[in-house]
Coordinates of C-alpha atoms in Angstrom, one line a residue:
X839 CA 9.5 -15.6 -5.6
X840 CA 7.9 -15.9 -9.0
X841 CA 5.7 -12.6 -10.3
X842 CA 2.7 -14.9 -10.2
X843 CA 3.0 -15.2 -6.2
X844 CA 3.6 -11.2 -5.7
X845 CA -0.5 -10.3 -5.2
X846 CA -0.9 -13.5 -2.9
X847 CA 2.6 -12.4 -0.6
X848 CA 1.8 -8.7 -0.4
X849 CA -1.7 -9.6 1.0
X850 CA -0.5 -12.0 3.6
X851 CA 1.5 -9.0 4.6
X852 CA -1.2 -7.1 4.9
X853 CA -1.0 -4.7 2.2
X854 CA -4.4 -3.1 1.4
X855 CA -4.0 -2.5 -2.1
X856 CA -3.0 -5.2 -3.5
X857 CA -3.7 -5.9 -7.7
X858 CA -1.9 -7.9 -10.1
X859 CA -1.6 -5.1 -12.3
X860 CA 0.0 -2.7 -10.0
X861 CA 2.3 -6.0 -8.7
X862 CA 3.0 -6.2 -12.1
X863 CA 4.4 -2.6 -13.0
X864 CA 5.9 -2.2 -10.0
X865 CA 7.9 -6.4 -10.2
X866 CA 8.6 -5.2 -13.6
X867 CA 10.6 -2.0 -13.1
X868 CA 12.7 -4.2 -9.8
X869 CA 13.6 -6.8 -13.2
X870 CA 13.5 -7.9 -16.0
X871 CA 13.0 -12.0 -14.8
X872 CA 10.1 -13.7 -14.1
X873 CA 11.4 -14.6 -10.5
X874 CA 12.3 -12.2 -8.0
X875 CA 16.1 -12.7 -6.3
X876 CA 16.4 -11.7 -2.2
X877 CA 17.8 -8.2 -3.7
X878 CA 14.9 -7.9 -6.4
X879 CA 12.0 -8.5 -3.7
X880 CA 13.7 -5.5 -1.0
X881 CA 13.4 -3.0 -3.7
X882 CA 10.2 -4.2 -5.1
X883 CA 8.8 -4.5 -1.9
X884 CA 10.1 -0.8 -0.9
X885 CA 8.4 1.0 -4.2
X886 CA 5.3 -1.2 -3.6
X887 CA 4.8 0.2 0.1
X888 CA 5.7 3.6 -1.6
X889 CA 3.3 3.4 -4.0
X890 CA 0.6 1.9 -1.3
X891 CA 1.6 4.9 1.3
X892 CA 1.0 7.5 -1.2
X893 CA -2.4 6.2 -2.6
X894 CA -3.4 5.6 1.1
X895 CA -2.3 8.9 2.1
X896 CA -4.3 10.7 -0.9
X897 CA -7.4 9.1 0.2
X898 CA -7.5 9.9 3.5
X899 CA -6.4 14.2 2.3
X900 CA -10.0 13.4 0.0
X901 CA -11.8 11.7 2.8
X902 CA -14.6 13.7 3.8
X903 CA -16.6 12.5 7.0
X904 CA -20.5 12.3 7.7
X905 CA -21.6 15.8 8.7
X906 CA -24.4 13.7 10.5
X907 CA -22.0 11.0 12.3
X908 CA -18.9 14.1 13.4
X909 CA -17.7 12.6 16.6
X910 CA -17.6 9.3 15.2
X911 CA -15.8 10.6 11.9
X912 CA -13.2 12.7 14.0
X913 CA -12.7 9.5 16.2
X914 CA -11.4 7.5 13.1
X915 CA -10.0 9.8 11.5
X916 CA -8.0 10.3 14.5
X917 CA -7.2 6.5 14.7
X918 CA -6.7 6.3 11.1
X919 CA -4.0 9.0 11.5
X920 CA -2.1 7.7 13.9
X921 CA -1.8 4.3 12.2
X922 CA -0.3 6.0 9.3
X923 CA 2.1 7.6 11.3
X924 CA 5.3 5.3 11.0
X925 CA 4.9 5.2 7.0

């Protein structure tokens, strides 16, 4: 997998936070080639889902909900919770 093809991959995994930038920091510290070996992608694809469950994670401790909309807001943040549970 080239460097190129990182944003497009991660999406169709369903990463939310996916930038070329951020692909590109993160590819560059897994190695120093433009393509990415089996070994390369694991550990670039682990620190990418670190670095995705941390900024996920700081967003929701930030997250304030509509005073107006509470049992709504406690609903999903409930859901939202509990999807974040495994990571």
């Amino acid at each position: 997998v080239t460097k190129e093809e990182l944003p497009e991959l991660l999406g169709r995994l369903c990463f939310f936070l996916v930038t070329a930038e951020k692909c590109n920091q993160i590819a560059k510290e897994s190695t120093q080639f433009e393509a990415l070996d089996f070994n390369d992608f694991q550990d670039f694809y682990e620190r990418y889902a670190h670095y995705e469950r941390q900024n996920l994670q700081g967003r929701l401790k930030r997250w304030r909900p509509n005073p107006y909309a509470r049992e709504d807001a406690d609903f999903a943040l409930q859901n939202i919770r509990q999807t974040m549970r495994p990571f």
